[in-house]
mmCIF file of C-alpha atoms and ligand atoms in Angstrom:
data_model
loop_
_atom_site.group_PDB
_atom_site.id
_atom_site.type_symbol
_atom_site.label_atom_id
_atom_site.label_comp_id
_atom_site.label_asym_id
_atom_site.label_seq_id
_atom_site.Cartn_x
_atom_site.Cartn_y
_atom_site.Cartn_z
ATOM 1 C CA MET F 1 25.779 7.782 -0.117
ATOM 2 C CA ASN F 2 25.770 9.135 -3.880
ATOM 3 C CA LEU F 3 22.732 11.280 -3.452
ATOM 4 C CA ASP F 4 23.846 13.984 -5.946
ATOM 5 C CA ARG F 5 24.111 10.833 -8.446
ATOM 6 C CA VAL F 6 20.377 9.985 -7.785
ATOM 7 C CA ARG F 7 18.864 13.777 -7.872
ATOM 8 C CA GLY F 8 20.939 14.021 -11.250
ATOM 9 C CA TRP F 9 18.685 10.869 -12.667
ATOM 10 C CA VAL F 10 15.707 11.550 -10.919
ATOM 11 C CA ALA F 11 16.007 15.587 -12.732
ATOM 12 C CA ALA F 12 17.615 13.261 -16.225
ATOM 13 C CA ALA F 13 14.842 11.011 -16.040
ATOM 14 C CA GLY F 14 11.238 11.806 -18.287
ATOM 15 C CA ARG F 15 8.924 9.254 -16.559
ATOM 16 C CA VAL F 16 9.821 8.329 -12.595
ATOM 17 C CA ALA F 17 7.955 4.834 -10.931
ATOM 18 C CA VAL F 18 7.690 5.217 -7.500
ATOM 19 C CA LEU F 19 7.122 2.172 -5.313
ATOM 20 C CA THR F 20 6.133 2.185 -1.867
ATOM 21 C CA GLY F 21 5.672 -0.438 1.463
ATOM 22 C CA ALA F 22 5.216 0.028 4.661
ATOM 23 C CA GLY F 23 8.476 1.817 5.888
ATOM 24 C CA MET F 24 7.034 4.488 3.344
ATOM 25 C CA SER F 25 4.251 5.165 5.786
ATOM 26 C CA GLN F 26 6.682 4.257 8.869
ATOM 27 C CA GLU F 27 7.473 7.328 9.774
ATOM 28 C CA SER F 28 3.711 8.506 10.478
ATOM 29 C CA GLY F 29 3.187 6.212 12.980
ATOM 30 C CA VAL F 30 1.414 3.977 11.040
ATOM 31 C CA PRO F 31 1.028 0.232 12.801
ATOM 32 C CA THR F 32 2.069 -1.603 10.430
ATOM 33 C CA PHE F 33 0.459 -5.125 9.389
ATOM 34 C CA ARG F 34 2.388 -6.989 12.471
ATOM 35 C CA ASP F 35 1.886 -3.786 14.560
ATOM 36 C CA ALA F 36 -1.189 -3.743 14.061
ATOM 37 C CA GLN F 37 -1.587 -7.070 15.984
ATOM 38 C CA THR F 38 -1.272 -6.130 19.364
ATOM 39 C CA GLY F 39 -2.936 -6.477 22.979
ATOM 40 C CA LEU F 40 -6.178 -8.211 21.682
ATOM 41 C CA TRP F 41 -5.475 -8.945 18.502
ATOM 42 C CA ALA F 42 -1.718 -10.368 18.862
ATOM 43 C CA HIS F 43 -2.929 -14.489 19.230
ATOM 44 C CA PHE F 44 -4.725 -14.530 16.224
ATOM 45 C CA ARG F 45 -2.652 -15.313 13.041
ATOM 46 C CA PRO F 46 -2.939 -13.066 10.132
ATOM 47 C CA GLU F 47 -4.476 -15.631 8.021
ATOM 48 C CA GLU F 48 -7.283 -15.636 10.636
ATOM 49 C CA LEU F 49 -8.124 -11.727 9.858
ATOM 50 C CA ALA F 50 -6.601 -11.344 6.465
ATOM 51 C CA THR F 51 -7.924 -13.715 4.547
ATOM 52 C CA GLU F 52 -11.462 -14.645 2.789
ATOM 53 C CA GLU F 53 -11.792 -17.412 4.858
ATOM 54 C CA GLY F 54 -11.237 -15.786 8.298
ATOM 55 C CA PHE F 55 -13.843 -13.523 7.455
ATOM 56 C CA ARG F 56 -16.649 -16.107 6.613
ATOM 57 C CA ALA F 57 -15.586 -17.593 9.633
ATOM 58 C CA ASP F 58 -16.182 -14.810 12.145
ATOM 59 C CA PRO F 59 -16.937 -11.813 10.343
ATOM 60 C CA GLN F 60 -17.117 -9.839 13.319
ATOM 61 C CA ARG F 61 -13.708 -10.364 14.729
ATOM 62 C CA VAL F 62 -12.452 -9.101 11.273
ATOM 63 C CA TRP F 63 -14.658 -6.382 11.180
ATOM 64 C CA ASP F 64 -13.476 -5.184 14.808
ATOM 65 C CA TRP F 65 -9.784 -5.881 13.672
ATOM 66 C CA TYR F 66 -10.295 -3.954 10.530
ATOM 67 C CA ALA F 67 -12.081 -0.965 12.714
ATOM 68 C CA GLN F 68 -9.706 -0.731 15.005
ATOM 69 C CA ARG F 69 -6.847 -0.423 12.161
ATOM 70 C CA ARG F 70 -9.106 2.592 10.334
ATOM 71 C CA ALA F 71 -9.087 3.990 13.739
ATOM 72 C CA ALA F 72 -5.622 3.716 14.581
ATOM 73 C CA MET F 73 -4.472 5.282 10.668
ATOM 74 C CA ALA F 74 -7.246 7.896 10.707
ATOM 75 C CA GLN F 75 -4.930 9.517 13.828
ATOM 76 C CA VAL F 76 -2.052 9.324 11.616
ATOM 77 C CA ALA F 77 -0.787 12.039 8.787
ATOM 78 C CA PRO F 78 1.209 11.680 5.787
ATOM 79 C CA ASN F 79 4.738 12.542 6.600
ATOM 80 C CA ALA F 80 7.671 14.680 4.722
ATOM 81 C CA GLY F 81 8.364 11.701 2.614
ATOM 82 C CA HIS F 82 4.322 11.521 1.087
ATOM 83 C CA VAL F 83 4.361 15.141 0.870
ATOM 84 C CA ALA F 84 7.827 15.625 -1.250
ATOM 85 C CA LEU F 85 6.560 13.177 -3.348
ATOM 86 C CA ALA F 86 3.127 14.878 -3.823
ATOM 87 C CA ASP F 87 4.393 18.216 -4.269
ATOM 88 C CA TYR F 88 7.039 16.863 -6.884
ATOM 89 C CA GLY F 89 3.954 15.182 -8.635
ATOM 90 C CA ARG F 90 2.858 18.900 -8.648
ATOM 91 C CA ARG F 91 5.495 20.409 -10.233
ATOM 92 C CA HIS F 92 6.336 18.077 -12.900
ATOM 93 C CA PRO F 93 2.589 16.652 -13.955
ATOM 94 C CA GLY F 94 2.745 13.269 -15.539
ATOM 95 C CA LYS F 95 6.296 12.223 -14.733
ATOM 96 C CA LEU F 96 5.788 10.887 -11.526
ATOM 97 C CA THR F 97 3.804 7.526 -11.175
ATOM 98 C CA VAL F 98 3.138 6.508 -7.391
ATOM 99 C CA ILE F 99 2.479 2.283 -7.181
ATOM 100 C CA THR F 100 2.121 1.447 -3.224
ATOM 101 C CA GLN F 101 1.342 -1.519 -1.385
ATOM 102 C CA ASN F 102 -0.004 0.383 1.849
ATOM 103 C CA VAL F 103 -3.715 0.458 2.446
ATOM 104 C CA ASP F 104 -3.574 3.311 4.687
ATOM 105 C CA GLY F 105 -4.438 6.191 1.659
ATOM 106 C CA LEU F 106 -1.378 8.697 3.476
ATOM 107 C CA HIS F 107 -0.309 9.076 -0.240
ATOM 108 C CA GLN F 108 -3.598 10.276 -1.321
ATOM 109 C CA ARG F 109 -4.022 12.341 1.707
ATOM 110 C CA ALA F 110 -0.933 14.269 0.891
ATOM 111 C CA GLY F 111 -2.167 15.073 -2.295
ATOM 112 C CA SER F 112 -0.120 12.790 -4.763
ATOM 113 C CA ALA F 113 -2.933 12.029 -7.930
ATOM 114 C CA GLY F 114 -2.998 8.649 -9.740
ATOM 115 C CA VAL F 115 -1.897 7.339 -7.210
ATOM 116 C CA LEU F 116 -1.830 2.838 -8.084
ATOM 117 C CA ALA F 117 -2.793 1.275 -4.685
ATOM 118 C CA LEU F 118 -2.277 -2.142 -5.595
ATOM 119 C CA HIS F 119 -3.365 -4.154 -1.703
ATOM 120 C CA GLY F 120 -6.757 -1.170 -1.970
ATOM 121 C CA ASN F 121 -7.647 1.348 0.608
ATOM 122 C CA ILE F 122 -8.181 0.170 4.305
ATOM 123 C CA PHE F 123 -10.937 3.124 4.498
ATOM 124 C CA GLU F 124 -13.412 1.574 1.811
ATOM 125 C CA ASP F 125 -15.581 -1.604 1.906
ATOM 126 C CA ARG F 126 -17.543 -3.634 -0.831
ATOM 127 C CA TRP F 127 -19.555 -6.325 -0.689
ATOM 128 C CA VAL F 128 -18.762 -10.046 0.345
ATOM 129 C CA GLU F 129 -20.413 -11.607 -2.364
ATOM 130 C CA PRO F 130 -21.621 -9.980 -5.274
ATOM 131 C CA PRO F 131 -24.212 -7.336 -5.041
ATOM 132 C CA ARG F 132 -27.874 -7.394 -6.142
ATOM 133 C CA ALA F 133 -29.794 -4.732 -6.668
ATOM 134 C CA CYS F 134 -31.668 -5.354 -2.853
ATOM 135 C CA CYS F 135 -27.589 -4.331 -1.737
ATOM 136 C CA SER F 136 -27.848 -0.862 -3.311
ATOM 137 C CA SER F 137 -31.595 -0.735 -2.724
ATOM 138 C CA ARG F 138 -31.390 0.830 0.984
ATOM 139 C CA PRO F 139 -28.578 1.760 3.369
ATOM 140 C CA PRO F 140 -27.079 -0.951 4.802
ATOM 141 C CA VAL F 141 -28.368 -2.367 8.261
ATOM 142 C CA GLU F 142 -25.698 -1.065 10.493
ATOM 143 C CA ALA F 143 -24.199 -4.370 12.353
ATOM 144 C CA ARG F 144 -20.379 -5.063 12.613
ATOM 145 C CA PRO F 145 -19.926 -6.136 10.249
ATOM 146 C CA PRO F 146 -23.428 -4.254 8.069
ATOM 147 C CA ARG F 147 -24.993 -5.968 5.762
ATOM 148 C CA CYS F 148 -27.865 -5.765 3.402
ATOM 149 C CA ALA F 149 -30.928 -5.426 4.837
ATOM 150 C CA VAL F 150 -32.977 -8.021 1.958
ATOM 151 C CA CYS F 151 -30.677 -10.998 1.494
ATOM 152 C CA GLY F 152 -28.195 -10.609 3.883
ATOM 153 C CA ASN F 153 -24.650 -9.749 1.888
ATOM 154 C CA LEU F 154 -22.090 -8.634 4.371
ATOM 155 C CA ARG F 155 -19.616 -5.441 3.891
ATOM 156 C CA ARG F 156 -16.040 -6.030 4.106
ATOM 157 C CA PRO F 157 -12.983 -3.801 3.796
ATOM 158 C CA ALA F 158 -12.164 -2.751 0.212
ATOM 159 C CA VAL F 159 -8.092 -4.622 0.803
ATOM 160 C CA VAL F 160 -6.561 -7.577 -0.777
ATOM 161 C CA TRP F 161 -6.214 -9.965 1.575
ATOM 162 C CA PHE F 162 -3.504 -12.943 1.658
ATOM 163 C CA GLY F 163 -4.673 -15.297 -1.516
ATOM 164 C CA GLU F 164 -6.606 -12.660 -3.323
ATOM 165 C CA MET F 165 -6.060 -11.085 -6.800
ATOM 166 C CA LEU F 166 -4.600 -7.488 -6.616
ATOM 167 C CA PRO F 167 -7.456 -4.793 -8.636
ATOM 168 C CA GLU F 168 -6.434 -6.141 -12.228
ATOM 169 C CA ALA F 169 -6.850 -1.996 -13.868
ATOM 170 C CA ALA F 170 -3.996 -1.361 -10.966
ATOM 171 C CA LEU F 171 -1.580 -3.921 -11.655
ATOM 172 C CA GLU F 172 -1.729 -3.823 -15.487
ATOM 173 C CA ALA F 173 -1.549 0.419 -15.036
ATOM 174 C CA ALA F 174 1.562 -0.371 -12.580
ATOM 175 C CA GLU F 175 3.270 -2.291 -15.080
ATOM 176 C CA GLN F 176 3.003 -0.286 -17.463
ATOM 177 C CA ALA F 177 4.592 2.496 -15.728
ATOM 178 C CA ALA F 178 7.372 0.172 -14.445
ATOM 179 C CA GLN F 179 7.749 -0.477 -18.033
ATOM 180 C CA ALA F 180 7.508 2.847 -19.447
ATOM 181 C CA CYS F 181 9.648 4.632 -16.889
ATOM 182 C CA GLN F 182 13.716 5.546 -16.524
ATOM 183 C CA LEU F 183 14.158 5.427 -13.228
ATOM 184 C CA MET F 184 12.274 3.658 -10.110
ATOM 185 C CA LEU F 185 12.626 4.612 -6.641
ATOM 186 C CA VAL F 186 11.515 1.277 -4.118
ATOM 187 C CA VAL F 187 10.803 3.200 -1.221
ATOM 188 C CA GLY F 188 10.011 1.202 2.048
ATOM 189 C CA THR F 189 9.133 -2.286 0.980
ATOM 190 C CA SER F 190 10.869 -5.755 1.840
ATOM 191 C CA GLY F 191 10.675 -6.644 -1.472
ATOM 192 C CA ALA F 192 8.934 -9.888 -0.316
ATOM 193 C CA VAL F 193 5.446 -9.981 -1.443
ATOM 194 C CA TYR F 194 4.932 -10.672 -5.286
ATOM 195 C CA PRO F 195 3.636 -9.276 -7.706
ATOM 196 C CA ALA F 196 4.330 -6.066 -6.320
ATOM 197 C CA ALA F 197 7.922 -6.444 -5.323
ATOM 198 C CA GLY F 198 7.909 -7.808 -9.237
ATOM 199 C CA LEU F 199 7.516 -4.895 -10.351
ATOM 200 C CA ALA F 200 11.265 -3.228 -9.986
ATOM 201 C CA HIS F 201 12.576 -6.151 -12.155
ATOM 202 C CA VAL F 202 10.115 -5.283 -15.098
ATOM 203 C CA ALA F 203 12.014 -1.388 -15.395
ATOM 204 C CA SER F 204 15.516 -2.977 -14.740
ATOM 205 C CA GLU F 205 14.285 -5.321 -17.431
ATOM 206 C CA ALA F 206 13.012 -2.394 -19.716
ATOM 207 C CA GLY F 207 16.646 -0.335 -19.129
ATOM 208 C CA ALA F 208 15.530 1.730 -16.187
ATOM 209 C CA ARG F 209 17.341 2.775 -13.225
ATOM 210 C CA VAL F 210 16.726 1.337 -9.846
ATOM 211 C CA VAL F 211 17.099 3.201 -6.960
ATOM 212 C CA VAL F 212 15.934 1.300 -2.804
ATOM 213 C CA LEU F 213 15.314 4.104 -0.183
ATOM 214 C CA ASN F 214 15.404 1.623 2.789
ATOM 215 C CA PRO F 215 17.323 2.114 6.579
ATOM 216 C CA HIS F 216 17.812 -1.881 6.453
ATOM 217 C CA PRO F 217 18.645 -4.529 3.503
ATOM 218 C CA SER F 218 15.838 -5.369 1.448
ATOM 219 C CA ASP F 219 15.288 -8.347 -1.483
ATOM 220 C CA LEU F 220 15.517 -5.659 -4.096
ATOM 221 C CA ASP F 221 18.883 -4.635 -3.609
ATOM 222 C CA SER F 222 20.009 -6.887 -5.402
ATOM 223 C CA VAL F 223 18.204 -5.630 -8.738
ATOM 224 C CA ALA F 224 19.222 -1.460 -7.645
ATOM 225 C CA ASP F 225 21.598 0.019 -9.375
ATOM 226 C CA GLU F 226 22.239 2.567 -6.415
ATOM 227 C CA VAL F 227 21.042 1.693 -2.775
ATOM 228 C CA LEU F 228 20.127 4.511 -0.252
ATOM 229 C CA ARG F 229 20.305 3.488 3.027
ATOM 230 C CA GLY F 230 18.022 6.315 4.663
ATOM 231 C CA THR F 231 14.591 6.633 5.844
ATOM 232 C CA ALA F 232 12.026 7.767 3.485
ATOM 233 C CA ALA F 233 10.978 11.161 5.074
ATOM 234 C CA THR F 234 14.834 12.469 4.958
ATOM 235 C CA LEU F 235 15.518 11.158 1.874
ATOM 236 C CA LEU F 236 12.442 11.481 -0.281
ATOM 237 C CA PRO F 237 12.652 15.352 0.126
ATOM 238 C CA LYS F 238 16.432 15.581 -0.222
ATOM 239 C CA LEU F 239 15.979 13.781 -3.653
ATOM 240 C CA LEU F 240 13.077 15.870 -5.353
ATOM 241 C CA VAL F 241 14.588 19.149 -5.444
ATOM 242 C CA ASP F 242 13.979 20.310 -8.558
HETATM 243 N N1 LIG Z 1 11.812 4.527 5.848
HETATM 244 C C1 LIG Z 1 11.926 3.473 4.625
HETATM 245 N N2 LIG Z 1 11.494 2.429 4.828
HETATM 246 C C2 LIG Z 1 11.455 1.917 6.045
HETATM 247 C C3 LIG Z 1 11.584 2.743 7.261
HETATM 248 C C4 LIG Z 1 11.296 4.041 7.109
HETATM 249 N N3 LIG Z 1 11.385 4.878 7.761
HETATM 250 N N4 LIG Z 1 11.112 1.947 8.307
HETATM 251 C C5 LIG Z 1 11.411 0.682 7.842
HETATM 252 N N5 LIG Z 1 11.478 0.736 6.456
HETATM 253 C C6 LIG Z 1 11.547 -0.713 5.727
HETATM 254 C C7 LIG Z 1 12.104 -1.494 6.722
HETATM 255 O O1 LIG Z 1 13.293 -1.721 6.376
HETATM 256 C C8 LIG Z 1 11.307 -3.368 5.787
HETATM 257 O O2 LIG Z 1 12.250 -3.020 4.536
HETATM 258 O O3 LIG Z 1 10.117 -0.922 5.212
HETATM 259 C C9 LIG Z 1 10.231 -2.139 4.641
HETATM 260 C C10 LIG Z 1 8.643 -2.729 5.579
HETATM 261 O O4 LIG Z 1 8.479 -4.170 4.712
HETATM 262 P P1 LIG Z 1 7.456 -4.984 4.824
HETATM 263 O O5 LIG Z 1 7.044 -4.912 6.335
HETATM 264 O O6 LIG Z 1 7.397 -6.474 4.462
HETATM 265 O O7 LIG Z 1 6.309 -4.080 4.756
HETATM 266 P P2 LIG Z 1 5.865 -4.373 3.204
HETATM 267 O O8 LIG Z 1 7.103 -4.455 1.849
HETATM 268 O O9 LIG Z 1 4.983 -3.284 2.519
HETATM 269 O O10 LIG Z 1 5.096 -5.501 2.689
HETATM 270 C C11 LIG Z 1 4.446 -6.126 1.413
HETATM 271 O O11 LIG Z 1 2.958 -8.018 2.386
HETATM 272 O O12 LIG Z 1 2.746 -7.373 5.225
HETATM 273 C C12 LIG Z 1 2.242 -7.792 3.530
HETATM 274 O O13 LIG Z 1 0.153 -6.851 2.368
HETATM 275 C C13 LIG Z 1 1.197 -6.163 2.976
HETATM 276 O O14 LIG Z 1 1.534 -4.801 1.435
HETATM 277 C C14 LIG Z 1 2.335 -5.794 2.318
HETATM 278 C C15 LIG Z 1 2.826 -6.415 1.543
#
């Protein structure tokens, strides 16, 4: 494994973009998307739980599923990989851009600044219909899900559901970071979901070196200049040393 070679690339790069996926949080014990569908939820398909149609069909069921995932995620802590990225970002202001597909907020909790959360944040809510003046005129009615006391507009998790557009500003900033970096680290993602996975191709086509950190083969191995077979919490502290 060429840790020294990649360490040299990290040191030599002016700008480093980091694209992370569920594997980044695996060592924190975050129940991944599929793991969260255990027990009570196992017999629901993702389309019934993580889509606007699923939410409109049964708002309470979807709200309760996210409440369970929020409770589970509130119990976990950033791992050594999250901390290594946050510490490196503090030591080298402006050099690192963390782009994540994760909704668990662990990069932010570890102290990374300017995290581009492409799929939103599970701890935040938003209105399902465009909010009217009444929606912000008083606290929502405490219900599952909470709703506007006047017009009945419902709150929903502020995450990107299947088939929904990604937050434009975050995606635009992520594409710019992928274009401008000399090195992209792709950590803990299968590379199966676009447009996030496409950012590795953007970086490579712009002339950056791409390094995959993953204990298993991924769809982005083919675009990588180097593949480090290992986990986020073991590899990142070894790479981000200066
Ligand atoms: N360290 C690094 N990588 C790991 C670790 C680890 N400890 N454990 C697992 N992995 C890798 C797996 O080998 C896999 O390639 O993390 C990857 C996780 O892949 P997915 O579960 O597909 O997660 P992700 O790539 O983030 O999925 C993308 O799809 O589920 C939807 O919207 C959801 O954001 C998610 C998107």
